[in-house]
Short mmCIF file of C-alpha atoms and ligand atoms in Angstrom, two decimals:
data_model
loop_
_atom_site.label_atom_id
_atom_site.label_comp_id
_atom_site.label_asym_id
_atom_site.label_seq_id
_atom_site.Cartn_x
_atom_site.Cartn_y
_atom_site.Cartn_z
CA UNK A 1 40.85 46.58 122.38
CA UNK A 2 44.22 46.49 124.15
CA UNK A 3 44.74 43.62 126.56
CA UNK A 4 47.38 43.55 129.23
CA UNK A 5 49.98 41.08 128.14
CA UNK A 6 49.53 38.23 130.60
CA UNK A 7 53.05 36.96 129.89
CA UNK A 8 54.54 39.87 131.75
CA UNK A 9 52.31 38.90 134.64
CA UNK A 10 53.76 35.41 135.07
CA UNK A 11 55.36 36.25 138.42
CA UNK A 12 52.01 37.10 139.89
CA UNK A 13 52.64 36.15 143.52
CA UNK A 14 51.32 39.20 145.28
CA UNK A 15 47.99 40.95 145.24
CA UNK A 16 49.58 43.60 143.06
CA UNK A 17 49.91 42.01 139.63
CA UNK A 18 50.14 45.52 138.26
CA UNK A 19 53.68 46.01 139.55
CA UNK A 20 54.82 42.69 138.07
CA UNK A 21 53.54 43.84 134.70
CA UNK A 22 55.89 46.79 134.64
CA UNK A 23 59.17 47.10 132.76
CA UNK A 24 61.69 49.85 132.62
CA UNK A 25 63.13 50.00 129.13
CA UNK A 26 64.22 53.57 129.67
CA UNK A 27 66.42 52.66 132.59
CA UNK A 28 67.74 49.59 130.76
CA UNK A 29 68.50 51.54 127.59
CA UNK A 30 70.67 54.08 129.33
CA UNK A 31 72.36 51.71 131.72
CA UNK A 32 75.91 53.02 131.35
CA UNK A 33 75.04 56.70 130.98
CA UNK A 34 71.83 56.72 132.99
CA UNK A 35 72.69 59.63 135.19
CA UNK A 36 72.86 61.88 132.12
CA UNK A 37 69.20 61.13 131.41
CA UNK A 38 67.51 60.38 134.73
CA UNK A 39 67.88 59.92 138.45
CA UNK A 40 66.72 56.93 140.45
CA UNK A 41 64.45 58.39 143.10
CA UNK A 42 62.75 57.57 146.39
CA UNK A 43 59.22 58.65 147.12
CA UNK A 44 57.63 60.35 150.11
CA UNK A 45 54.21 58.72 150.55
CA UNK A 46 51.12 60.73 151.38
CA UNK A 47 49.40 60.25 154.73
CA UNK A 48 45.87 58.85 155.02
CA UNK A 49 45.34 58.47 151.29
CA UNK A 50 41.91 57.92 149.73
CA UNK A 51 40.94 57.39 146.13
CA UNK A 52 39.17 60.38 144.63
CA UNK A 53 38.57 58.54 141.37
CA UNK A 54 39.62 55.49 139.40
CA UNK A 55 39.39 55.71 135.65
CA UNK A 56 37.54 52.50 134.79
CA UNK A 57 37.59 53.24 131.09
CA UNK A 58 41.37 53.46 131.04
CA UNK A 59 41.66 50.35 133.24
CA UNK A 60 39.66 48.53 130.59
CA UNK A 61 41.79 49.88 127.75
CA UNK A 62 44.93 48.79 129.56
CA UNK A 63 43.46 45.40 130.44
CA UNK A 64 43.66 46.16 134.16
CA UNK A 65 41.09 44.88 136.59
CA UNK A 66 39.47 47.89 138.34
CA UNK A 67 39.06 45.62 141.39
CA UNK A 68 42.85 45.28 141.60
CA UNK A 69 43.38 48.99 141.04
CA UNK A 70 40.96 49.88 143.84
CA UNK A 71 42.65 47.52 146.36
CA UNK A 72 44.31 48.78 149.54
CA UNK A 73 47.79 47.86 148.31
CA UNK A 74 47.22 49.72 145.07
CA UNK A 75 46.04 52.75 147.03
CA UNK A 76 49.29 52.69 149.01
CA UNK A 77 51.31 52.39 145.82
CA UNK A 78 49.42 55.22 144.15
CA UNK A 79 49.93 57.36 147.24
CA UNK A 80 53.68 56.89 146.86
CA UNK A 81 54.45 53.85 149.04
CA UNK A 82 56.61 52.04 146.51
CA UNK A 83 57.71 49.16 148.75
CA UNK A 84 55.85 46.63 146.56
CA UNK A 85 57.32 47.99 143.36
CA UNK A 86 60.01 45.67 142.07
CA UNK A 87 61.54 48.35 139.83
CA UNK A 88 63.52 51.47 140.55
CA UNK A 89 61.39 54.59 139.99
CA UNK A 90 63.11 57.26 137.93
CA UNK A 91 62.71 60.95 137.25
CA UNK A 92 63.79 62.29 133.88
CA UNK A 93 65.93 65.32 133.29
CA UNK A 94 65.05 67.95 130.69
CA UNK A 95 65.55 71.64 130.10
CA UNK A 96 63.48 74.12 128.17
CA UNK A 97 62.47 77.55 126.98
CA UNK A 98 59.90 79.07 129.31
CA UNK A 99 57.93 82.04 127.95
CA UNK A 100 60.50 82.33 125.17
CA UNK A 101 63.51 82.47 127.46
CA UNK A 102 66.08 79.72 127.95
CA UNK A 103 65.45 78.37 131.47
CA UNK A 104 68.25 75.80 131.72
CA UNK A 105 67.76 72.54 133.56
CA UNK A 106 64.28 71.63 134.77
CA UNK A 107 63.31 67.95 134.90
CA UNK A 108 60.65 65.88 136.66
CA UNK A 109 60.52 67.89 139.87
CA UNK A 110 57.51 66.10 141.21
CA UNK A 111 56.99 63.16 138.91
CA UNK A 112 58.49 59.69 138.89
CA UNK A 113 58.05 56.97 136.33
CA UNK A 114 57.28 53.67 138.06
CA UNK A 115 57.73 51.64 134.93
CA UNK A 116 56.17 50.87 131.59
CA UNK A 117 53.13 48.69 131.20
CA UNK A 118 53.14 46.40 128.20
CA UNK A 119 49.72 46.17 126.64
CA UNK A 120 48.91 43.83 123.81
CA UNK A 121 46.30 44.52 121.19
CA UNK A 122 44.41 41.27 120.87
CA UNK A 123 43.33 42.07 117.32
CA UNK A 124 46.64 43.10 115.77
CA UNK A 125 48.96 41.30 118.16
CA UNK A 126 50.93 44.54 118.45
CA UNK A 127 52.24 45.55 121.84
CA UNK A 128 52.58 49.04 123.16
CA UNK A 129 54.38 50.32 126.23
CA UNK A 130 52.67 52.91 128.42
CA UNK A 131 54.67 54.97 130.91
CA UNK A 132 53.11 54.76 134.37
CA UNK A 133 54.05 57.90 136.23
CA UNK A 134 53.18 59.22 139.67
CA UNK A 135 52.91 62.97 139.99
CA UNK A 136 53.14 64.51 143.44
CA UNK A 137 54.91 61.74 145.36
CA UNK A 138 57.72 63.91 146.70
CA UNK A 139 60.92 65.66 145.79
CA UNK A 140 63.42 64.51 143.19
CA UNK A 141 66.90 65.82 142.32
CA UNK A 142 65.11 68.12 139.84
CA UNK A 143 62.73 69.73 142.34
CA UNK A 144 64.92 72.82 142.73
CA UNK A 145 63.36 74.77 145.62
CA UNK A 146 59.89 73.25 145.35
CA UNK A 147 58.24 70.55 147.45
CA UNK A 148 57.61 67.77 144.94
CA UNK A 149 53.90 67.88 145.71
CA UNK A 150 50.78 68.51 143.68
CA UNK A 151 47.72 70.05 145.30
CA UNK A 152 44.33 68.37 145.00
CA UNK A 153 42.96 71.35 143.04
CA UNK A 154 45.47 71.15 140.17
CA UNK A 155 45.47 67.35 140.18
CA UNK A 156 41.68 67.29 139.67
CA UNK A 157 42.10 69.71 136.77
CA UNK A 158 44.76 67.57 135.11
CA UNK A 159 42.84 64.33 135.77
CA UNK A 160 39.65 65.64 134.18
CA UNK A 161 41.21 67.59 131.35
CA UNK A 162 43.46 64.83 130.09
CA UNK A 163 40.45 62.53 129.88
CA UNK A 164 38.34 65.29 128.32
CA UNK A 165 40.93 65.78 125.59
CA UNK A 166 41.04 62.06 124.93
CA UNK A 167 37.23 62.05 124.78
CA UNK A 168 37.41 64.82 122.19
CA UNK A 169 39.73 62.70 120.07
CA UNK A 170 42.87 64.73 120.80
CA UNK A 171 46.05 62.79 121.58
CA UNK A 172 46.85 63.33 125.24
CA UNK A 173 48.46 61.84 128.27
CA UNK A 174 45.87 59.91 130.28
CA UNK A 175 45.17 59.54 133.97
CA UNK A 176 44.54 56.22 135.71
CA UNK A 177 43.56 57.39 139.18
CA UNK A 178 43.64 60.28 141.58
CA UNK A 179 44.44 60.10 145.30
CA UNK A 180 43.68 62.70 147.99
CA UNK A 181 45.37 62.78 151.40
CA UNK A 182 45.84 64.54 154.71
CA UNK A 183 49.37 65.65 153.82
CA UNK A 184 49.41 69.45 153.96
CA UNK A 185 51.00 71.53 151.21
CA UNK A 186 51.71 75.22 151.41
CA UNK A 187 50.73 77.42 148.47
CA UNK A 188 48.87 80.74 148.96
CA UNK A 189 47.18 78.80 151.77
CA UNK A 190 47.42 75.29 153.21
CA UNK A 191 45.95 72.72 150.83
CA UNK A 192 45.89 68.94 150.70
CA UNK A 193 48.44 67.02 148.67
CA UNK A 194 47.30 64.61 145.97
CA UNK A 195 48.89 62.18 143.58
CA UNK A 196 47.89 61.57 140.01
CA UNK A 197 48.84 58.44 138.14
CA UNK A 198 49.64 59.65 134.66
CA UNK A 199 49.75 57.21 131.76
CA UNK A 200 51.46 58.23 128.55
CA UNK A 201 52.95 56.80 125.39
CA UNK A 202 55.97 58.93 126.19
CA UNK A 203 57.09 61.58 128.62
CA UNK A 204 59.93 62.77 126.40
CA UNK A 205 59.69 66.45 125.60
CA UNK A 206 61.23 68.94 123.18
CA UNK A 207 63.17 70.09 126.24
CA UNK A 208 64.67 66.61 126.71
CA UNK A 209 66.62 67.15 123.48
CA UNK A 210 67.34 70.82 124.16
CA UNK A 211 68.95 69.73 127.42
CA UNK A 212 71.71 67.84 125.65
CA UNK A 213 72.16 70.36 122.88
CA UNK A 214 72.82 73.21 125.32
CA UNK A 215 75.14 71.00 127.35
CA UNK A 216 77.06 70.13 124.22
CA UNK A 217 76.37 66.40 124.67
CA UNK A 218 75.43 65.30 121.14
CA UNK A 219 75.93 61.59 121.92
CA UNK A 220 73.31 61.77 124.63
CA UNK A 221 70.90 63.51 122.24
CA UNK A 222 71.57 60.77 119.69
CA UNK A 223 70.95 58.02 122.25
CA UNK A 224 67.71 59.66 123.28
CA UNK A 225 66.57 59.92 119.66
CA UNK A 226 67.48 56.25 119.13
CA UNK A 227 65.47 55.32 122.21
CA UNK A 228 62.41 57.21 120.94
CA UNK A 229 62.77 55.58 117.54
CA UNK A 230 63.20 52.06 118.90
CA UNK A 231 60.26 52.43 121.24
CA UNK A 232 57.80 54.22 118.97
CA UNK A 233 58.96 53.83 115.37
CA UNK A 234 60.69 50.47 115.26
CA UNK A 235 60.36 50.31 111.45
CA UNK A 236 62.93 53.11 111.17
CA UNK A 237 65.62 51.44 113.28
CA UNK A 238 68.85 51.33 111.28
CA UNK A 239 67.48 53.53 108.47
CA UNK A 240 69.66 56.48 107.40
CA UNK A 241 66.77 58.92 107.46
CA UNK A 242 65.45 57.90 110.89
CA UNK A 243 66.26 61.20 112.61
CA UNK A 244 64.79 63.20 109.74
CA UNK A 245 61.67 61.05 109.95
CA UNK A 246 61.47 61.74 113.67
CA UNK A 247 61.49 65.54 113.38
CA UNK A 248 59.05 65.39 110.46
CA UNK A 249 56.77 63.24 112.56
CA UNK A 250 56.97 65.62 115.53
CA UNK A 251 56.26 68.62 113.28
CA UNK A 252 53.23 66.95 111.71
CA UNK A 253 51.83 65.58 114.95
CA UNK A 254 52.27 68.94 116.71
CA UNK A 255 50.59 70.81 113.85
CA UNK A 256 47.68 68.39 113.97
CA UNK A 257 47.39 68.61 117.77
CA UNK A 258 47.33 72.42 117.74
CA UNK A 259 44.79 72.48 114.89
CA UNK A 260 42.59 70.29 117.07
CA UNK A 261 43.09 72.62 120.05
CA UNK A 262 42.01 75.59 117.93
CA UNK A 263 38.97 73.79 116.55
CA UNK A 264 37.74 72.69 119.94
CA UNK A 265 38.59 76.01 121.64
CA UNK A 266 41.30 74.72 123.98
CA UNK A 267 44.01 76.94 125.34
CA UNK A 268 46.98 75.15 126.93
CA UNK A 269 48.30 78.10 128.91
CA UNK A 270 51.97 77.12 129.33
CA UNK A 271 53.36 76.11 125.95
CA UNK A 272 56.94 76.07 127.17
CA UNK A 273 59.19 73.69 125.27
CA UNK A 274 59.43 71.46 128.36
CA UNK A 275 55.65 70.99 128.09
CA UNK A 276 55.68 69.80 124.46
CA UNK A 277 55.73 66.07 123.80
CA UNK A 278 58.00 64.59 121.14
CA UNK A 279 55.01 62.50 119.97
CA UNK A 280 52.69 65.51 119.68
CA UNK A 281 50.46 64.48 122.60
CA UNK A 282 48.94 67.17 124.82
CA UNK A 283 50.91 67.07 128.07
CA UNK A 284 51.23 68.99 131.36
CA UNK A 285 47.85 70.44 132.17
CA UNK A 286 48.23 73.54 134.33
CA UNK A 287 46.30 76.78 133.90
CA UNK A 288 44.55 75.57 130.71
CA UNK A 289 41.13 76.83 129.71
CA UNK A 290 38.43 76.14 127.16
CA UNK A 291 36.89 79.15 125.45
CA UNK A 292 33.51 80.20 126.74
CA UNK A 293 32.73 83.11 124.38
CA UNK A 294 34.79 83.05 121.21
CA UNK A 295 37.66 85.39 121.96
CA UNK A 296 40.87 84.99 119.94
CA UNK A 297 42.75 87.05 122.54
CA UNK A 298 41.72 84.73 125.38
CA UNK A 299 44.55 84.24 127.90
CA UNK A 300 43.79 81.40 130.29
CA UNK A 301 46.92 81.70 132.41
CA UNK A 302 46.67 84.55 134.88
CA UNK A 303 50.50 84.67 135.08
CA UNK A 304 50.86 85.18 131.29
CA UNK A 305 50.68 88.97 131.45
CA UNK A 306 51.84 89.56 127.88
CA UNK A 307 49.59 86.93 126.35
CA UNK A 308 52.42 84.99 124.76
CA UNK A 309 50.25 81.87 125.04
CA UNK A 310 46.92 83.49 124.17
CA UNK A 311 44.48 81.37 122.19
CA UNK A 312 45.27 82.93 118.82
CA UNK A 313 49.03 82.69 119.39
CA UNK A 314 49.08 78.92 119.89
CA UNK A 315 49.69 77.96 116.24
CA UNK A 316 52.69 80.28 115.91
CA UNK A 317 54.07 79.28 119.32
CA UNK A 318 53.88 75.66 118.16
CA UNK A 319 56.20 76.53 115.29
CA UNK A 320 58.48 78.57 117.56
CA UNK A 321 58.80 75.55 119.83
CA UNK A 322 59.49 73.23 116.91
CA UNK A 323 62.25 75.61 115.82
CA UNK A 324 63.79 75.23 119.26
CA UNK A 325 63.55 71.45 118.92
CA UNK A 326 65.05 71.52 115.42
CA UNK A 327 67.97 73.62 116.68
CA UNK A 328 68.67 71.02 119.34
CA UNK A 329 68.81 68.26 116.69
CA UNK A 330 71.38 70.00 114.50
CA UNK A 331 74.06 67.50 115.44
CA UNK A 332 71.89 64.67 114.07
CA UNK A 333 70.10 66.12 111.06
CA UNK A 334 71.45 68.31 108.21
CA UNK A 335 70.00 71.82 108.40
CA UNK A 336 68.29 71.59 104.96
CA UNK A 337 66.31 68.61 106.23
CA UNK A 338 65.39 70.44 109.41
CA UNK A 339 64.16 73.40 107.38
CA UNK A 340 62.17 71.08 105.08
CA UNK A 341 60.55 69.45 108.09
CA UNK A 342 59.64 72.81 109.63
CA UNK A 343 58.13 73.93 106.34
CA UNK A 344 55.51 71.18 106.61
CA UNK A 345 54.10 72.77 109.78
CA UNK A 346 51.95 75.51 108.30
CA UNK A 347 50.34 73.50 105.49
CA UNK A 348 49.63 70.62 107.87
CA UNK A 349 48.13 72.95 110.45
CA UNK A 350 45.94 74.71 107.86
CA UNK A 351 44.80 71.49 106.23
CA UNK A 352 43.73 69.88 109.50
CA UNK A 353 42.19 73.07 110.91
CA UNK A 354 40.16 73.69 107.75
CA UNK A 355 38.96 70.09 107.66
CA UNK A 356 37.91 70.24 111.29
CA UNK A 357 36.15 73.59 110.96
CA UNK A 358 34.28 72.52 107.85
CA UNK A 359 33.15 69.33 109.58
CA UNK A 360 31.99 71.42 112.53
CA UNK A 361 29.83 73.34 110.05
CA UNK A 362 28.48 70.12 108.55
CA UNK A 363 30.33 70.50 105.25
CA UNK A 364 31.32 67.30 103.51
CA UNK A 365 34.58 68.77 102.28
CA UNK A 366 36.55 71.98 102.60
CA UNK A 367 36.53 74.24 99.56
CA UNK A 368 38.72 77.26 99.07
CA UNK A 369 35.73 79.62 99.30
CA UNK A 370 34.83 78.20 102.74
CA UNK A 371 37.64 80.24 104.26
CA UNK A 372 35.41 83.34 104.07
CA UNK A 373 32.47 81.44 105.54
CA UNK A 374 34.58 80.30 108.50
CA UNK A 375 36.35 83.62 109.05
CA UNK A 376 33.14 85.65 108.83
CA UNK A 377 31.50 83.38 111.34
CA UNK A 378 34.38 83.62 113.82
CA UNK A 379 34.48 87.42 113.48
CA UNK A 380 30.75 87.57 114.12
CA UNK A 381 31.03 85.29 117.13
CA UNK A 382 33.81 87.44 118.58
CA UNK A 383 31.84 90.67 118.07
CA UNK A 384 28.69 89.18 119.56
CA UNK A 385 30.49 87.35 122.36
CA UNK A 386 28.88 84.09 121.39
CA UNK A 387 29.67 80.96 123.36
CA UNK A 388 31.90 78.83 121.10
CA UNK A 389 30.83 75.34 122.17
CA UNK A 390 27.15 76.15 122.59
CA UNK A 391 26.99 77.75 119.14
CA UNK A 392 28.35 74.73 117.33
CA UNK A 393 26.21 72.30 119.34
CA UNK A 394 23.08 74.30 118.52
CA UNK A 395 24.13 74.58 114.89
CA UNK A 396 23.81 70.78 114.70
CA UNK A 397 20.02 71.29 114.83
CA UNK A 398 19.94 74.23 112.39
CA UNK A 399 17.83 74.12 109.20
CA UNK A 400 15.94 76.64 107.06
CA UNK A 401 13.01 76.29 109.47
CA UNK A 402 14.92 75.86 112.72
CA UNK A 403 17.12 78.85 113.45
CA UNK A 404 17.18 78.90 117.24
CA UNK A 405 20.94 79.35 117.20
CA UNK A 406 20.27 82.90 115.96
CA UNK A 407 19.24 83.84 119.52
CA UNK A 408 22.86 83.55 120.66
CA UNK A 409 23.72 86.70 118.67
CA UNK A 410 23.08 90.28 119.73
CA UNK A 411 23.24 91.52 116.14
CA UNK A 412 20.78 89.06 114.61
CA UNK A 413 20.63 90.80 111.24
CA UNK A 414 24.37 90.31 110.87
CA UNK A 415 23.88 86.64 111.68
CA UNK A 416 21.12 86.44 109.02
CA UNK A 417 23.57 87.71 106.41
CA UNK A 418 26.02 84.96 107.36
CA UNK A 419 23.25 82.35 107.38
CA UNK A 420 22.36 83.14 103.79
CA UNK A 421 25.95 82.32 102.77
CA UNK A 422 25.80 79.17 104.89
CA UNK A 423 22.52 78.00 103.37
CA UNK A 424 23.88 78.58 99.87
CA UNK A 425 26.87 76.45 100.75
CA UNK A 426 24.72 73.66 102.25
CA UNK A 427 22.66 73.54 99.07
CA UNK A 428 25.83 72.63 97.17
CA UNK A 429 25.91 69.23 98.88
CA UNK A 430 23.48 66.34 98.78
CA UNK A 431 23.13 65.40 102.44
CA UNK A 432 19.82 65.96 104.21
CA UNK A 433 19.44 68.05 107.37
CA UNK A 434 19.23 64.91 109.49
CA UNK A 435 22.30 63.30 107.91
CA UNK A 436 24.28 66.48 108.42
CA UNK A 437 23.03 66.80 111.96
CA UNK A 438 24.10 63.24 112.86
CA UNK A 439 27.68 63.91 111.74
CA UNK A 440 27.83 67.33 113.38
CA UNK A 441 26.67 65.88 116.71
CA UNK A 442 29.73 63.62 116.69
CA UNK A 443 32.01 66.58 115.94
CA UNK A 444 30.63 69.39 118.10
CA UNK A 445 30.80 68.34 121.76
CA UNK A 446 27.95 68.91 124.16
CA UNK A 447 30.38 68.99 127.09
CA UNK A 448 33.79 70.59 127.53
CA UNK A 449 35.65 71.14 130.81
CA UNK A 450 34.78 74.73 131.55
CA UNK A 451 36.67 76.30 134.43
CA UNK A 452 33.57 76.67 136.56
CA UNK A 453 32.82 72.93 136.24
CA UNK A 454 36.31 72.01 137.42
CA UNK A 455 35.90 74.58 140.19
CA UNK A 456 32.61 73.04 141.35
CA UNK A 457 34.23 69.60 141.48
CA UNK A 458 37.28 70.98 143.32
CA UNK A 459 35.21 72.75 145.98
CA UNK A 460 33.20 69.60 146.73
CA UNK A 461 36.33 67.44 146.73
CA UNK A 462 38.01 69.79 149.19
CA UNK A 463 35.09 68.94 151.52
CA UNK A 464 35.69 65.22 150.95
CA UNK A 465 32.88 64.75 148.41
CA UNK A 466 34.34 63.35 145.21
CA UNK A 467 31.04 62.77 143.41
CA UNK A 468 31.33 65.76 141.09
CA UNK A 469 34.80 64.69 139.94
CA UNK A 470 33.37 61.34 138.97
CA UNK A 471 30.31 62.84 137.29
CA UNK A 472 32.51 65.14 135.20
CA UNK A 473 34.81 62.25 134.33
CA UNK A 474 31.84 60.30 133.01
CA UNK A 475 30.47 63.08 130.79
CA UNK A 476 33.84 64.30 129.55
CA UNK A 477 34.93 60.85 128.48
CA UNK A 478 32.03 60.80 126.03
CA UNK A 479 31.40 64.51 125.39
CA UNK A 480 29.33 64.01 122.24
CA UNK A 481 26.72 61.92 124.07
CA UNK A 482 23.62 63.45 125.67
CA UNK A 483 24.03 62.52 129.38
CA UNK A 484 20.62 64.06 130.27
CA UNK A 485 21.39 63.93 134.03
CA UNK A 486 24.21 66.45 133.40
CA UNK A 487 22.26 68.86 131.18
CA UNK A 488 23.03 71.68 133.60
CA UNK A 489 26.65 71.49 132.42
CA UNK A 490 25.71 71.92 128.76
CA UNK A 491 24.53 75.52 128.91
CA UNK A 492 26.18 78.90 129.34
CA UNK A 493 28.56 79.22 132.30
CA UNK A 494 27.14 81.02 135.35
CA UNK A 495 28.11 84.66 136.00
CA UNK A 496 30.51 83.73 138.81
CA UNK A 497 32.64 81.79 136.31
CA UNK A 498 34.20 85.08 135.21
CA UNK A 499 35.74 85.61 138.63
CA UNK A 500 37.78 82.37 138.49
CA UNK A 501 41.46 83.03 138.02
CA UNK A 502 43.90 80.26 137.16
CA UNK A 503 47.65 80.66 137.46
CA UNK A 504 50.72 78.42 137.37
CA UNK A 505 50.45 77.78 141.14
CA UNK A 506 49.82 74.08 141.49
P1 LIG B 1 55.28 73.11 134.97
O1 LIG B 1 55.10 74.59 134.80
O2 LIG B 1 54.23 72.46 135.84
O3 LIG B 1 55.41 72.42 133.65
O4 LIG B 1 56.64 72.91 135.77
C1 LIG B 1 57.87 73.46 135.40
C2 LIG B 1 58.97 72.79 136.17
O5 LIG B 1 58.81 73.00 137.58
C3 LIG B 1 59.07 71.28 135.99
O6 LIG B 1 60.42 70.94 136.02
C4 LIG B 1 58.34 70.75 137.18
O7 LIG B 1 58.73 69.45 137.54
C5 LIG B 1 58.75 71.75 138.26
N1 LIG B 1 57.76 71.84 139.34
C6 LIG B 1 56.54 72.42 139.30
N2 LIG B 1 55.93 72.31 140.50
C7 LIG B 1 56.77 71.65 141.31
C8 LIG B 1 56.72 71.22 142.67
N3 LIG B 1 55.68 71.48 143.46
N4 LIG B 1 57.77 70.54 143.15
C9 LIG B 1 58.85 70.29 142.40
N5 LIG B 1 58.98 70.67 141.12
C10 LIG B 1 57.94 71.34 140.57
MG1 LIG B 2 55.83 70.84 132.87
#
């Protein structure tokens, strides 16, 4: 359990100890060349803010008192009134490739980092810094022509999905709280503005490094790499191979993250290089989607007309993005080392994906011959339009005498052929049906954030009723548990779910 380091709270004179616990190592580290990396910003607070949700679980993990977080002064702070913040908020600059095309400078157009919270692990004594960022608190020098705001709709989606991913065991940014307001924002129609407090180990992206490479500022890229190393990999400080270690780490962590996405049926939707974290955490939730029926060609982002970021393309896009990152590190790392690092992507991805898929099937280990078992199953699911999550959850209860999962298939004879292979494979291991089931139930979630669930929560919230957001938060944070009061969210999506269209508009 992480505990907020009380030492950093020694100045606690106000009712906002939170702000006294914040540091800004980023700002300090780039003191003399700060404006290359970030801009100090001012916020534009929301009017008549109310809390939609406070993430008590994250408060606990960060050692924060939910009573303090839910206070009036905290609400003002989270709605963008930064008068009690004793640090200068900053927005980071980055560039990136969007849909495969160099987009030039982007940057935090509607996000500002308030500071970093130092959290101490009481068991190991280790401390970790968490970026505390507000999204939607107004324009920054990187807003270009946009308004610096985030609508309630997209903020609810990010709030719930980041916690859902964490609940599924996938490294992700987190979300501490969500605030609604009466500030109008203009998208296709007038909507209300919200702020999301995002908590992350790092907000540094592939595009942060690309920015300096394309500007021919290798010293700035080097300083940024040194900052990442000193903050996250302090053991490597001063080592000759520190930059090589960094790219290798990013390659491995990204391969693992994308293998987890594929295994759980998650589609990110906008895998631009500015949306890829240097630590391999899932970041920037926009038009994401979880698979309902298993469809490798699934495109969750309505604006992605060519399907560049379709479900099945994610593993190769991950490598494409890592290539872009590697290119931007050429001034720091010899090209042979970059190539070696990139070569670890595919084997890492395949190893993790195969392990995850075999665990989903209740296999104790992956064997070479299991590739056919997995591929045949996925092909069958695609042909029969079988719901991905429901299938694996029902498979947890499968045995020779309990084959209810068969009913999910139209072509049941074809399923029977596959089941014979599966039974043969299960007989090769010692575990009993109940032992296998217990492990599978901790691997195959009962709940994922389907679009229609987010939509139901959004529609209620737009009427001022935030109960569904909080119900979904509760079940998604522990998606392998039963939560009988939410059983209605564990079945097939309703017919109207197909009409939901999600685009980049947020
Ligand atoms: P995204 O597609 O959400 O990752 O955003 C791409 C870029 O557009 C980033 O630089 C964002 O900060 C910026 N951006 C998106 N929406 C807004 C907005 N409403 N106001 C200012 N900048 C925005
Ligand atoms: Mg982004």
